Amino acid sequence: MLAIGVALPAARAQAPAASGSPTIDAIRARGQLVCGTVLDLPGFAMVNARSEYTGMYVDFCRAVAAAVLGDATKVRFVPSTYANRLTMLQSGEIDLLSSNTTWTLPREAALGLLFSGVMFYDGQGFLVSRQLNVSAARQLDGASVCVQPGTTTELNLADYFRSNNMRLQPVVIDSIEQIREALLAGRCDAFTVGTAALSAFRAGLGARGQDFVVLPDLISKEPLGPVVRKGDDRFFDVVRWTLFAMMTAEELGVTSANLEQRLTDANPDVQRLLGRTGEFGRMLGVGNDWAVRIIRQVGSYADLWERNVAPLGLPRGYNRLYTQGGLHYPPPMR
C-alpha cells in the first residue's frame, strides 16, 4: 500500500529549486505527471476491479511524481498500445512512457527518444499449449504463433524462425484480450512475448493456465525501461535518477517500512541518498528530500518487486542487484 500524504520530517525539507526543464515546468503547471502505460499486464501495469492502476511500471510513474511534485498520487495514466505508445511520447501527449518497451538503437537514434535505464531485464520466449507436446522452441516448425504488431517481438520472431529454417504462421493481433481468445480457441499454437509478460498472461488465464507452459528457450535480449523525449536533459536526469535512487535504497537496505529510522543513520551513503548531506536533489531541480519522498510514498526497488512481481511467482534472476548476482548496478551518489 502506498503511504501517501505522510508529513516530511524536519530534515532538509524545502521547496524545489528552479527546474531548468520545460517538461518539469509543464508538469508542475498542470499539477500532474502524464504517464503512458499498458492496461493488461498483471504485476507490471493493469487496471484492477476497483479501476485502480497497479504494477511495477505504474508505481515507477508514481515515484517520478513524488520526486517532481512531492505527491505520488498526482499522476494521470493514459492507456497505450504497442502500436501507438512511441508516437504518443513523440507528440507530447504523455510526459513519460513506463511500459513493456525494449531499449533499442533505432528507438533512440531515429525516433528522438531516450531510455532512462533498465527497470526489468527480460527475454522473449514462448507460451505453448500442452497439447502440442513440445519442450523446446526448435520444435515449433510450422506453428501458428500469436504476436503483437509494432514490437521488437514481431521482428525477433521472424528472425528466429528464418535463422533456424523453420516455417512460421504468424497471427498478428494487437489486443491481449483477443490473443487470449485466439489461444484458448486454438487459432494459435503459441504466443510469444517477454517471459515476464508470458507468466503474467498465463496467470491471467485462471484455471485454463494449466493447459499451457512457458518454454525454457529465450530468443532475444529485452532490456525494458522508462522512456522520455530527447531535448530535455533535466527531466531525463530526474527520471533516470529516480530509478537509480530506488535501486540504491535497496542496496542500502532502506525501505518504505524502515525509512523513518534510517533518516538518522550515520552511514554517509544513506545520508546522501536521503538528502541529509550534499545538494544532489537541488542539482536535479527537485529538492534534496526527493529520494525520501520516493521511498516513503512508493518504496525501494525491492518494495516494487515484492508488491507487484513476486505474487506472480517470477524469480528475480537478472533483476537482482549486482551484489546478489543480478545486473542492477546503480551508480554512486557522491
Short mmCIF file of C-alpha atoms in Angstrom, two decimals:
data_model
loop_
_atom_site.label_atom_id
_atom_site.label_comp_id
_atom_site.label_asym_id
_atom_site.label_seq_id
_atom_site.Cartn_x
_atom_site.Cartn_y
_atom_site.Cartn_z
CA MET A 1 0.00 0.00 0.00
CA LEU A 2 1.33 3.47 -0.81
CA ALA A 3 1.74 5.66 2.23
CA ILE A 4 0.60 8.90 0.61
CA GLY A 5 0.43 12.19 2.43
CA VAL A 6 2.73 11.49 5.40
CA ALA A 7 4.36 14.68 6.68
CA LEU A 8 8.04 15.11 5.95
CA PRO A 9 10.31 15.35 9.00
CA ALA A 10 12.31 18.49 9.57
CA ALA A 11 15.41 17.12 7.86
CA ARG A 12 16.19 19.43 4.95
CA ALA A 13 12.62 19.63 3.61
CA GLN A 14 12.43 22.54 1.21
CA ALA A 15 10.72 23.97 -1.83
CA PRO A 16 12.22 22.61 -5.03
CA ALA A 17 14.84 24.62 -6.84
CA ALA A 18 14.15 26.08 -10.27
CA SER A 19 13.85 23.07 -12.54
CA GLY A 20 15.54 24.22 -15.75
CA SER A 21 13.24 21.77 -17.54
CA PRO A 22 10.29 22.65 -19.79
CA THR A 23 8.79 19.22 -19.11
CA ILE A 24 9.01 19.59 -15.34
CA ASP A 25 7.64 23.13 -15.57
CA ALA A 26 4.67 21.84 -17.60
CA ILE A 27 4.08 19.02 -15.11
CA ARG A 28 4.09 21.46 -12.19
CA ALA A 29 1.83 23.92 -14.01
CA ARG A 30 -0.83 21.26 -14.61
CA GLY A 31 -0.25 19.60 -11.25
CA GLN A 32 0.06 16.15 -12.77
CA LEU A 33 2.56 13.85 -14.44
CA VAL A 34 1.03 12.30 -17.55
CA CYS A 35 2.25 8.73 -17.86
CA GLY A 36 1.61 6.31 -20.72
CA THR A 37 1.33 2.64 -19.88
CA VAL A 38 -0.49 -0.55 -20.79
CA LEU A 39 -3.66 -1.84 -19.15
CA ASP A 40 -3.35 -5.59 -19.32
CA LEU A 41 -0.05 -6.79 -17.85
CA PRO A 42 -0.57 -8.16 -14.31
CA GLY A 43 2.29 -7.34 -11.98
CA PHE A 44 3.55 -4.57 -14.25
CA ALA A 45 0.68 -2.39 -15.44
CA MET A 46 -3.03 -3.11 -15.29
CA VAL A 47 -6.34 -1.77 -14.00
CA ASN A 48 -7.86 -3.83 -11.19
CA ALA A 49 -11.50 -4.47 -10.33
CA ARG A 50 -11.63 -1.15 -8.43
CA SER A 51 -10.45 0.75 -11.54
CA GLU A 52 -7.05 1.37 -9.90
CA TYR A 53 -3.80 1.25 -11.85
CA THR A 54 -1.37 -1.24 -10.31
CA GLY A 55 2.02 -2.73 -11.16
CA MET A 56 5.74 -2.05 -11.26
CA TYR A 57 5.62 0.28 -14.28
CA VAL A 58 2.68 2.17 -12.76
CA ASP A 59 4.46 2.57 -9.42
CA PHE A 60 7.50 3.95 -11.18
CA CYS A 61 5.38 6.78 -12.61
CA ARG A 62 4.18 7.47 -9.08
CA ALA A 63 7.80 7.62 -7.93
CA VAL A 64 8.61 10.26 -10.57
CA ALA A 65 5.54 12.24 -9.46
CA ALA A 66 6.76 12.04 -5.85
CA ALA A 67 10.15 13.40 -6.94
CA VAL A 68 8.80 16.19 -9.15
CA LEU A 69 5.54 17.16 -7.41
CA GLY A 70 6.01 15.79 -3.90
CA ASP A 71 2.90 13.65 -4.25
CA ALA A 72 2.84 10.16 -5.77
CA THR A 73 -0.91 10.36 -6.40
CA LYS A 74 -0.57 13.22 -8.87
CA VAL A 75 -0.35 11.04 -11.97
CA ARG A 76 -2.76 10.80 -14.87
CA PHE A 77 -2.37 7.45 -16.57
CA VAL A 78 -3.03 7.29 -20.31
CA PRO A 79 -3.63 3.83 -21.80
CA SER A 80 -1.24 2.98 -24.63
CA THR A 81 -0.90 0.12 -27.05
CA TYR A 82 2.20 -1.40 -28.59
CA ALA A 83 1.26 0.36 -31.84
CA ASN A 84 0.78 3.92 -30.51
CA ARG A 85 2.94 4.18 -27.37
CA LEU A 86 6.02 5.71 -29.03
CA THR A 87 4.09 8.21 -31.14
CA MET A 88 2.19 9.29 -28.01
CA LEU A 89 5.51 10.16 -26.40
CA GLN A 90 6.91 11.81 -29.52
CA SER A 91 3.82 14.00 -29.90
CA GLY A 92 3.88 15.20 -26.30
CA GLU A 93 0.60 13.51 -25.39
CA ILE A 94 2.43 11.93 -22.45
CA ASP A 95 5.45 13.07 -20.43
CA LEU A 96 6.81 9.61 -19.74
CA LEU A 97 6.31 6.12 -21.13
CA SER A 98 6.57 3.40 -18.49
CA SER A 99 5.55 0.22 -20.24
CA ASN A 100 6.86 -3.05 -21.65
CA THR A 101 9.22 -1.20 -24.01
CA THR A 102 12.57 -2.60 -25.14
CA TRP A 103 15.65 -0.36 -25.32
CA THR A 104 16.92 -0.49 -28.91
CA LEU A 105 19.23 1.58 -31.11
CA PRO A 106 16.58 2.76 -33.64
CA ARG A 107 14.27 3.99 -30.90
CA GLU A 108 16.99 6.31 -29.62
CA ALA A 109 18.86 7.13 -32.83
CA ALA A 110 15.90 7.55 -35.18
CA LEU A 111 12.82 8.28 -33.07
CA GLY A 112 14.11 11.04 -30.83
CA LEU A 113 13.63 9.09 -27.61
CA LEU A 114 15.84 8.25 -24.62
CA PHE A 115 15.69 5.26 -22.31
CA SER A 116 16.35 6.25 -18.72
CA GLY A 117 17.73 2.87 -17.64
CA VAL A 118 16.69 -0.75 -17.36
CA MET A 119 13.87 -1.40 -14.93
CA PHE A 120 13.39 -5.03 -15.91
CA TYR A 121 15.73 -7.43 -17.72
CA ASP A 122 13.71 -9.86 -19.81
CA GLY A 123 13.98 -12.16 -22.82
CA GLN A 124 11.46 -13.26 -25.42
CA GLY A 125 10.00 -16.72 -25.06
CA PHE A 126 7.01 -18.85 -25.99
CA LEU A 127 3.84 -19.93 -24.22
CA VAL A 128 2.53 -23.10 -25.86
CA SER A 129 -0.41 -25.42 -25.47
CA ARG A 130 0.47 -28.62 -23.64
CA GLN A 131 -1.42 -30.47 -26.39
CA LEU A 132 1.43 -29.65 -28.78
CA ASN A 133 3.70 -31.85 -26.65
CA VAL A 134 6.77 -29.71 -27.36
CA SER A 135 9.54 -28.89 -24.90
CA ALA A 136 11.75 -26.55 -26.98
CA ALA A 137 11.29 -23.65 -29.37
CA ARG A 138 13.01 -25.57 -32.19
CA GLN A 139 10.02 -27.93 -32.20
CA LEU A 140 7.65 -25.14 -33.32
CA ASP A 141 8.36 -25.58 -37.03
CA GLY A 142 5.13 -24.78 -38.90
CA ALA A 143 3.37 -23.50 -35.76
CA SER A 144 0.87 -20.65 -35.73
CA VAL A 145 2.18 -18.03 -33.30
CA CYS A 146 0.23 -15.11 -31.86
CA VAL A 147 2.32 -11.93 -31.82
CA GLN A 148 1.57 -8.25 -31.29
CA PRO A 149 2.35 -5.72 -34.06
CA GLY A 150 4.74 -2.79 -33.84
CA THR A 151 7.10 -4.51 -31.40
CA THR A 152 10.61 -5.90 -31.33
CA THR A 153 8.84 -9.18 -30.51
CA GLU A 154 7.50 -9.41 -34.05
CA LEU A 155 10.97 -8.89 -35.56
CA ASN A 156 12.63 -11.34 -33.17
CA LEU A 157 10.06 -14.00 -34.01
CA ALA A 158 10.64 -13.68 -37.75
CA ASP A 159 14.43 -13.66 -37.30
CA TYR A 160 14.38 -16.76 -35.10
CA PHE A 161 12.28 -18.84 -37.47
CA ARG A 162 14.24 -17.68 -40.51
CA SER A 163 17.66 -18.33 -38.97
CA ASN A 164 16.59 -21.84 -37.95
CA ASN A 165 14.98 -22.65 -41.33
CA MET A 166 11.58 -23.08 -39.67
CA ARG A 167 8.17 -22.37 -41.17
CA LEU A 168 6.15 -19.70 -39.36
CA GLN A 169 2.46 -18.88 -39.43
CA PRO A 170 2.24 -15.53 -37.63
CA VAL A 171 -1.13 -14.47 -36.25
CA VAL A 172 -0.76 -10.72 -35.69
CA ILE A 173 -3.16 -9.38 -33.04
CA ASP A 174 -2.81 -6.13 -31.10
CA SER A 175 -5.15 -6.77 -28.16
CA ILE A 176 -4.11 -9.07 -25.31
CA GLU A 177 -7.76 -10.00 -24.81
CA GLN A 178 -8.06 -11.06 -28.45
CA ILE A 179 -4.82 -13.05 -28.15
CA ARG A 180 -6.28 -14.77 -25.08
CA GLU A 181 -9.39 -15.70 -27.08
CA ALA A 182 -7.33 -16.89 -30.06
CA LEU A 183 -5.08 -19.05 -27.90
CA LEU A 184 -7.96 -20.64 -25.99
CA ALA A 185 -9.84 -21.27 -29.25
CA GLY A 186 -6.81 -22.98 -30.81
CA ARG A 187 -6.23 -20.35 -33.51
CA CYS A 188 -2.66 -20.05 -32.20
CA ASP A 189 -0.37 -22.88 -31.16
CA ALA A 190 1.79 -20.44 -29.22
CA PHE A 191 2.09 -16.86 -28.02
CA THR A 192 5.42 -15.03 -27.96
CA VAL A 193 6.50 -12.01 -25.91
CA GLY A 194 8.87 -11.44 -22.98
CA THR A 195 8.81 -14.24 -20.42
CA ALA A 196 7.59 -11.95 -17.63
CA ALA A 197 4.62 -10.95 -19.75
CA LEU A 198 4.05 -14.60 -20.63
CA SER A 199 3.97 -15.59 -16.96
CA ALA A 200 1.55 -12.76 -16.21
CA PHE A 201 -0.58 -13.73 -19.20
CA ARG A 202 -0.66 -17.38 -18.09
CA ALA A 203 -1.66 -16.35 -14.56
CA GLY A 204 -4.48 -14.30 -16.07
CA LEU A 205 -5.92 -17.43 -17.71
CA GLY A 206 -7.01 -18.74 -14.33
CA ALA A 207 -7.66 -22.49 -14.29
CA ARG A 208 -7.00 -22.67 -18.05
CA GLY A 209 -3.42 -21.58 -17.40
CA GLN A 210 -2.61 -25.20 -16.55
CA ASP A 211 -3.23 -26.06 -20.21
CA PHE A 212 -0.19 -24.01 -21.26
CA VAL A 213 3.52 -23.98 -20.48
CA VAL A 214 6.31 -21.40 -20.92
CA LEU A 215 9.18 -22.99 -22.84
CA PRO A 216 12.68 -22.56 -21.34
CA ASP A 217 14.19 -21.04 -24.52
CA LEU A 218 14.95 -17.32 -24.78
CA ILE A 219 15.34 -15.93 -28.30
CA SER A 220 16.30 -12.33 -27.50
CA LYS A 221 17.55 -9.77 -25.01
CA GLU A 222 14.78 -7.46 -23.79
CA PRO A 223 16.03 -4.66 -21.52
CA LEU A 224 12.82 -2.81 -20.55
CA GLY A 225 12.77 0.68 -19.12
CA PRO A 226 11.11 4.10 -18.90
CA VAL A 227 11.32 6.36 -21.96
CA VAL A 228 11.33 10.15 -22.39
CA ARG A 229 11.71 12.52 -25.34
CA LYS A 230 15.13 13.84 -26.29
CA GLY A 231 15.80 17.52 -25.77
CA ASP A 232 15.07 17.88 -22.05
CA ASP A 233 18.16 16.65 -20.26
CA ARG A 234 16.99 17.77 -16.82
CA PHE A 235 13.78 15.73 -16.95
CA PHE A 236 15.79 12.78 -18.30
CA ASP A 237 18.12 13.13 -15.30
CA VAL A 238 15.21 13.13 -12.85
CA VAL A 239 13.61 10.04 -14.39
CA ARG A 240 16.93 8.18 -14.60
CA TRP A 241 17.95 9.01 -11.04
CA THR A 242 14.51 8.16 -9.68
CA LEU A 243 15.17 4.62 -10.89
CA PHE A 244 18.72 4.64 -9.51
CA ALA A 245 17.51 6.04 -6.16
CA MET A 246 15.08 3.12 -5.76
CA MET A 247 17.84 0.63 -6.55
CA THR A 248 20.30 2.42 -4.24
CA ALA A 249 17.70 2.30 -1.47
CA GLU A 250 17.50 -1.48 -1.85
CA GLU A 251 21.29 -1.72 -1.90
CA LEU A 252 21.46 0.22 1.38
CA GLY A 253 18.55 -1.66 2.94
CA VAL A 254 16.28 1.40 3.04
CA THR A 255 12.58 0.62 2.54
CA SER A 256 9.28 2.40 2.98
CA ALA A 257 8.84 0.42 6.21
CA ASN A 258 12.11 1.46 7.88
CA LEU A 259 12.64 4.89 6.31
CA GLU A 260 11.89 6.92 9.44
CA GLN A 261 14.51 5.01 11.44
CA ARG A 262 17.09 5.33 8.66
CA LEU A 263 16.74 9.13 8.46
CA THR A 264 19.23 9.40 11.33
CA ASP A 265 21.55 6.68 10.02
CA ALA A 266 25.23 7.71 10.23
CA ASN A 267 26.17 5.81 7.04
CA PRO A 268 27.44 8.50 4.61
CA ASP A 269 25.81 6.79 1.61
CA VAL A 270 22.45 6.70 3.40
CA GLN A 271 22.83 10.36 4.36
CA ARG A 272 23.49 11.33 0.74
CA LEU A 273 20.55 9.26 -0.55
CA LEU A 274 18.15 10.74 1.98
CA GLY A 275 19.32 14.32 1.48
CA ARG A 276 20.95 14.75 4.87
CA THR A 277 24.22 15.78 3.22
CA GLY A 278 25.07 17.04 -0.25
CA GLU A 279 22.92 19.04 -2.65
CA PHE A 280 22.01 16.24 -5.03
CA GLY A 281 18.30 16.93 -5.22
CA ARG A 282 18.90 20.61 -5.88
CA MET A 283 21.23 19.60 -8.70
CA LEU A 284 18.24 17.80 -10.24
CA GLY A 285 15.90 20.71 -9.57
CA VAL A 286 13.61 18.72 -7.27
CA GLY A 287 14.78 19.47 -3.70
CA ASN A 288 17.17 17.50 -1.53
CA ASP A 289 14.40 15.41 0.04
CA TRP A 290 13.38 13.95 -3.36
CA ALA A 291 14.51 10.38 -2.57
CA VAL A 292 12.80 10.49 0.83
CA ARG A 293 9.53 11.33 -0.93
CA ILE A 294 10.04 8.47 -3.39
CA ILE A 295 10.84 5.87 -0.74
CA ARG A 296 8.18 6.98 1.73
CA GLN A 297 5.35 7.14 -0.80
CA VAL A 298 6.31 4.37 -3.24
CA GLY A 299 9.30 2.40 -1.93
CA SER A 300 12.63 0.95 -2.96
CA TYR A 301 13.09 -1.31 -5.98
CA ALA A 302 12.69 -4.28 -3.63
CA ASP A 303 9.38 -2.82 -2.41
CA LEU A 304 8.16 -2.54 -6.01
CA TRP A 305 9.17 -6.11 -6.74
CA GLU A 306 7.61 -7.64 -3.64
CA ARG A 307 4.38 -5.71 -4.02
CA ASN A 308 3.87 -6.29 -7.74
CA VAL A 309 6.01 -9.01 -9.31
CA ALA A 310 6.68 -11.53 -6.54
CA PRO A 311 3.00 -12.60 -6.38
CA LEU A 312 3.37 -13.86 -9.97
CA GLY A 313 5.98 -16.36 -8.79
CA LEU A 314 8.67 -14.94 -11.08
CA PRO A 315 12.26 -15.41 -9.85
CA ARG A 316 14.24 -12.15 -9.78
CA GLY A 317 17.14 -13.66 -11.72
CA TYR A 318 18.94 -10.92 -13.67
CA ASN A 319 16.78 -8.37 -11.84
CA ARG A 320 18.65 -8.85 -8.59
CA LEU A 321 21.20 -6.30 -7.51
CA TYR A 322 24.78 -6.88 -8.66
CA THR A 323 25.64 -7.76 -5.04
CA GLN A 324 23.23 -10.72 -5.31
CA GLY A 325 24.29 -11.99 -8.73
CA GLY A 326 21.99 -9.78 -10.80
CA LEU A 327 22.58 -6.96 -13.29
CA HIS A 328 21.18 -3.94 -11.45
CA TYR A 329 24.13 -1.70 -10.61
CA PRO A 330 23.13 1.85 -9.61
CA PRO A 331 25.86 4.50 -10.00
CA PRO A 332 27.05 6.21 -6.82
CA MET A 333 25.52 9.40 -5.42
CA ARG A 334 28.56 11.38 -4.39
#
